Amino acid sequence: MAAQSLARTLILSSTLTPNINPPSFNCLKSMAPTVSTTTTLAPPQRRTMSAFEARISLVFALASQASSVSQRRKFLMDLASETAKYVFPKRFESQNLEEALMAVPDLETVRFKVLNRTDKYEIREVEPYFIAETTMPGKTGFDFNGSSESFNVLAEYLFGKNTSKEKMEMTTPVITSRTRSDGERMEMTTPVITKKVENQDKWQMSFVMPSKYGSTLPLPKDPSVRIKEVPRKVVAVVAFSGFVTDEEVKRRELRLRDALKNDREFRVKDVASVEVSQYNPPFMLPFTRRNEIALELEKKEE
């Protein structure tokens, strides 16, 4: 009926407008609505779960929830434990008020024995240890961008970017060091270490590796990270607080070298370059931060 009514309207319209030809009957037929003959299938009936299956499903759900709660509890306990290492730090034996205010996180560090202590420096015999090191970008050892980039590269290795996907414990300190370019082994201490490569204007940063791994450390996936063993050595150390700058390191290195000229037993090695150890995370207040500069020594000839 709708199609016939539409046809009458179009024919009437064509009489009022002679220039328009009336549509054919076939066209009108095509405009008529078509009725689908497809039969819609009813959705399949859902199978009712038996009492036994319901119990099994409930057991799995409860087990999954318990596992989630257990993991969450373990995470919170680990977080509290790690936080405590910074909230309740340890302190080195202090020689003055500045050192008495310094605090370091309660993390594993390089083992050493104090051989001698004066009012200007401390002489230590440092046990062997392993490091992961990388070359720092830029021309200085303590600019924020270069330090952050190198720190992140080493942290990624430490926290799982290695062939074993092993997540290792953080140690202290971070060491930044200068060294010569003649293939000398770069020796570092427990902090993150940054060293400068002479004549190449480059620095090295290193993390001290957890001692439990020894020589079995997993290999880094990042080719810019290198694993090295630092042999036993004797060093002269001076501690200072605040944030480290290149100018501060130069000033304290010169002062330490000058003081060691009067030491009766040791002298600075000819190839020795300064090492800077930083023990604290960035959020620590400047006067509570512990930094150290170190120079490797050898016994004077008798």
XYZ file of C-alpha atoms in Angstrom:
302
model
C 0.000 0.000 0.000
C 2.838 2.381 0.804
C 4.381 1.736 -2.614
C 1.091 2.387 -4.423
C 0.559 5.634 -2.500
C 4.079 6.756 -3.370
C 3.433 5.926 -7.043
C 0.261 8.029 -7.119
C 2.129 10.950 -5.564
C 4.954 10.738 -8.108
C 2.564 10.500 -11.070
C 0.640 13.508 -9.811
C 3.874 15.386 -9.395
C 4.880 14.558 -12.962
C 1.737 16.135 -14.291
C 2.541 19.348 -12.476
C 6.126 19.247 -13.730
C 6.070 18.100 -17.381
C 9.880 18.076 -17.771
C 10.258 15.139 -15.330
C 9.528 11.629 -16.586
C 7.503 9.383 -14.263
C 9.428 6.432 -12.823
C 8.852 2.993 -14.202
C 6.864 0.327 -12.384
C 10.001 -1.777 -11.914
C 11.683 1.122 -10.102
C 8.719 1.453 -7.809
C 8.814 -2.259 -7.100
C 12.444 -1.966 -6.104
C 11.605 0.818 -3.694
C 9.043 -1.307 -1.898
C 10.240 -2.793 1.405
C 11.404 -6.409 1.323
C 10.506 -8.923 3.934
C 13.368 -11.130 5.140
C 12.647 -14.817 5.270
C 15.743 -15.656 7.375
C 14.854 -17.483 10.562
C 16.598 -16.132 13.715
C 18.020 -18.922 15.859
C 17.423 -18.777 19.571
C 20.601 -18.442 21.697
C 21.908 -21.735 23.079
C 20.898 -22.620 26.593
C 23.723 -22.121 29.157
C 24.702 -25.297 30.941
C 23.961 -25.171 34.614
C 27.105 -25.561 36.776
C 27.006 -28.510 39.075
C 27.552 -28.156 42.811
C 30.933 -29.901 42.548
C 32.105 -27.574 39.759
C 30.941 -24.553 41.757
C 33.029 -25.685 44.737
C 36.111 -26.157 42.537
C 35.637 -22.719 40.991
C 35.307 -21.145 44.442
C 38.495 -22.843 45.650
C 40.479 -21.485 42.678
C 39.045 -17.989 43.199
C 39.954 -17.998 46.896
C 43.452 -19.327 46.134
C 43.998 -16.578 43.561
C 42.812 -13.933 46.026
C 45.048 -15.325 48.787
C 48.028 -15.289 46.423
C 47.301 -11.666 45.513
C 47.053 -10.671 49.186
C 50.272 -12.559 49.958
C 52.134 -10.806 47.123
C 50.793 -7.446 48.251
C 51.874 -8.130 51.845
C 55.341 -9.220 50.674
C 55.656 -6.067 48.556
C 54.742 -3.850 51.517
C 57.178 -5.691 53.784
C 59.981 -5.335 51.212
C 59.147 -1.653 50.789
C 59.244 -1.098 54.548
C 62.547 -2.958 54.803
C 64.159 -0.900 52.022
C 62.789 2.357 53.475
C 64.252 1.494 56.886
C 67.729 1.295 55.336
C 67.457 5.013 54.538
C 65.401 6.157 57.535
C 67.762 4.393 59.987
C 71.169 4.769 58.300
C 74.565 3.722 59.606
C 77.493 6.010 60.315
C 81.228 5.735 59.801
C 83.644 6.549 62.605
C 83.853 10.328 62.578
C 86.874 12.557 63.064
C 85.035 15.892 63.211
C 81.576 17.457 63.433
C 81.069 17.418 59.662
C 81.578 13.640 59.539
C 79.450 13.132 62.647
C 76.434 14.542 60.788
C 76.964 12.314 57.738
C 74.830 9.199 57.322
C 74.899 6.391 54.758
C 72.166 3.869 53.848
C 72.385 0.508 55.577
C 73.417 -1.273 52.360
C 76.296 -3.575 51.502
C 79.482 -1.685 50.813
C 83.137 -2.384 50.020
C 85.040 -4.076 52.828
C 88.174 -2.345 54.071
C 90.551 -2.116 57.032
C 91.799 1.215 58.385
C 95.610 1.201 58.473
C 96.142 4.740 59.696
C 94.182 7.872 60.426
C 95.325 11.482 60.643
C 93.419 14.736 61.012
C 93.636 15.201 57.200
C 93.011 11.732 55.704
C 92.449 8.047 56.377
C 94.489 5.196 54.865
C 92.541 2.004 54.054
C 93.355 -1.423 52.709
C 90.403 -2.290 50.468
C 89.452 -5.900 49.733
C 88.848 -7.043 46.105
C 85.380 -6.521 44.641
C 83.497 -6.525 41.327
C 81.951 -3.542 39.582
C 79.632 -2.811 36.684
C 80.800 0.322 34.880
C 79.800 2.510 31.951
C 81.334 5.518 30.181
C 79.557 8.768 30.951
C 78.443 11.199 28.237
C 79.612 14.782 28.366
C 82.855 16.393 29.421
C 82.342 16.532 33.186
C 81.809 13.852 35.788
C 79.073 15.512 37.805
C 76.639 17.267 35.475
C 73.051 16.225 36.241
C 72.082 14.882 32.808
C 75.214 12.789 32.285
C 75.111 11.389 35.804
C 71.409 10.517 35.559
C 71.825 8.773 32.213
C 74.763 6.669 33.407
C 73.081 5.853 36.706
C 69.967 4.615 34.893
C 72.032 2.417 32.547
C 73.726 0.710 35.494
C 70.501 0.484 37.511
C 68.776 -1.301 34.614
C 71.535 -3.928 34.617
C 71.326 -4.300 38.391
C 67.550 -4.673 38.409
C 67.172 -7.268 35.661
C 68.494 -6.120 32.279
C 70.972 -8.976 32.174
C 71.227 -12.432 30.627
C 69.797 -14.125 33.730
C 67.087 -11.493 34.343
C 68.480 -11.437 37.864
C 67.366 -8.624 40.169
C 70.296 -7.793 42.422
C 70.461 -5.780 45.625
C 71.568 -2.162 45.564
C 74.932 -1.460 47.198
C 76.764 1.685 48.135
C 78.512 3.876 47.142
C 78.238 4.998 43.529
C 81.762 5.663 42.260
C 82.842 8.244 39.711
C 86.472 8.012 38.680
C 89.148 9.422 36.471
C 91.706 7.066 34.965
C 94.397 7.049 32.341
C 93.800 5.826 28.795
C 96.732 3.391 28.740
C 94.646 0.331 29.541
C 95.073 0.609 33.302
C 92.437 -1.281 35.274
C 89.935 1.159 36.728
C 89.787 0.531 40.442
C 86.744 1.583 42.351
C 85.275 1.495 45.802
C 81.914 0.517 47.167
C 79.960 3.596 46.069
C 79.003 4.380 42.546
C 82.335 5.348 41.018
C 82.997 7.834 38.258
C 86.418 8.025 36.603
C 87.822 10.334 33.981
C 89.714 8.884 31.013
C 92.642 11.234 30.557
C 93.232 12.697 27.081
C 89.808 11.427 26.026
C 87.780 13.778 28.237
C 85.549 10.956 29.428
C 84.446 9.737 32.842
C 83.441 6.303 34.112
C 80.645 5.565 36.553
C 80.392 2.236 38.335
C 78.235 0.294 40.773
C 79.813 -2.066 43.260
C 78.290 -5.531 42.779
C 76.838 -7.610 45.641
C 79.650 -9.763 47.002
C 77.611 -12.988 47.018
C 77.904 -13.271 43.223
C 81.677 -13.052 43.013
C 82.812 -13.909 39.481
C 79.418 -15.470 38.609
C 77.676 -12.183 37.903
C 75.136 -12.305 35.049
C 76.300 -10.680 31.832
C 74.773 -7.312 30.897
C 72.509 -7.083 27.847
C 73.582 -3.476 27.257
C 77.021 -3.494 25.538
C 77.889 -0.177 27.201
C 77.983 -1.917 30.603
C 81.214 -3.732 31.501
C 81.942 -6.086 34.407
C 85.373 -5.800 36.042
C 87.172 -7.080 39.106
C 88.980 -4.533 41.249
C 92.027 -6.031 43.010
C 93.082 -5.401 46.605
C 94.565 -1.932 47.057
C 95.591 0.730 49.567
C 93.976 4.154 49.288
C 93.988 7.504 51.064
C 90.469 8.829 51.673
C 88.947 12.170 52.660
C 85.221 12.480 53.436
C 83.125 15.594 52.821
C 79.439 16.513 52.804
C 77.220 18.388 50.346
C 76.663 17.886 46.639
C 79.645 16.972 44.464
C 80.915 19.307 41.742
C 83.959 19.102 39.465
C 85.445 22.191 41.106
C 85.053 20.716 44.597
C 86.710 17.456 43.514
C 89.703 19.284 42.008
C 90.171 21.412 45.110
C 90.029 18.447 47.519
C 92.248 16.271 45.323
C 95.005 18.888 45.308
C 94.718 19.281 49.082
C 94.938 15.498 49.613
C 97.942 15.111 47.311
C 99.705 17.895 49.185
C 98.977 16.321 52.594
C 100.237 12.890 51.466
C 103.672 14.288 50.612
C 104.440 14.216 54.323
C 103.239 10.653 54.960
C 106.062 8.497 56.316
C 104.916 5.144 54.933
C 102.947 5.705 51.705
C 103.032 7.860 48.609
C 100.544 8.408 45.767
C 100.982 6.029 42.848
C 102.274 7.696 39.697
C 99.285 6.497 37.689
C 96.716 7.221 40.415
C 93.634 9.213 39.457
C 91.016 10.531 41.812
C 87.960 8.447 42.675
C 84.777 9.976 44.027
C 82.384 7.860 46.071
C 78.826 9.010 46.749
C 76.827 7.101 49.342
C 73.433 8.812 49.431
C 70.325 9.118 47.244
C 69.535 12.594 45.830
C 66.778 13.376 48.370
C 69.187 13.489 51.365
C 69.936 16.893 52.858
C 73.359 18.265 51.840
C 74.878 18.279 55.359
C 73.898 14.604 55.914
C 75.405 13.362 52.659
C 78.676 11.404 52.717
C 81.086 11.732 49.821
C 84.695 10.559 49.643
C 87.631 11.206 47.350
C 90.345 8.557 47.177
C 93.839 8.206 45.697
C 95.615 4.875 45.364
C 98.872 4.538 47.297
C 102.019 2.449 47.345
C 104.673 1.990 49.991
C 107.639 4.316 49.927
C 110.986 2.799 49.069
C 113.232 2.475 52.081
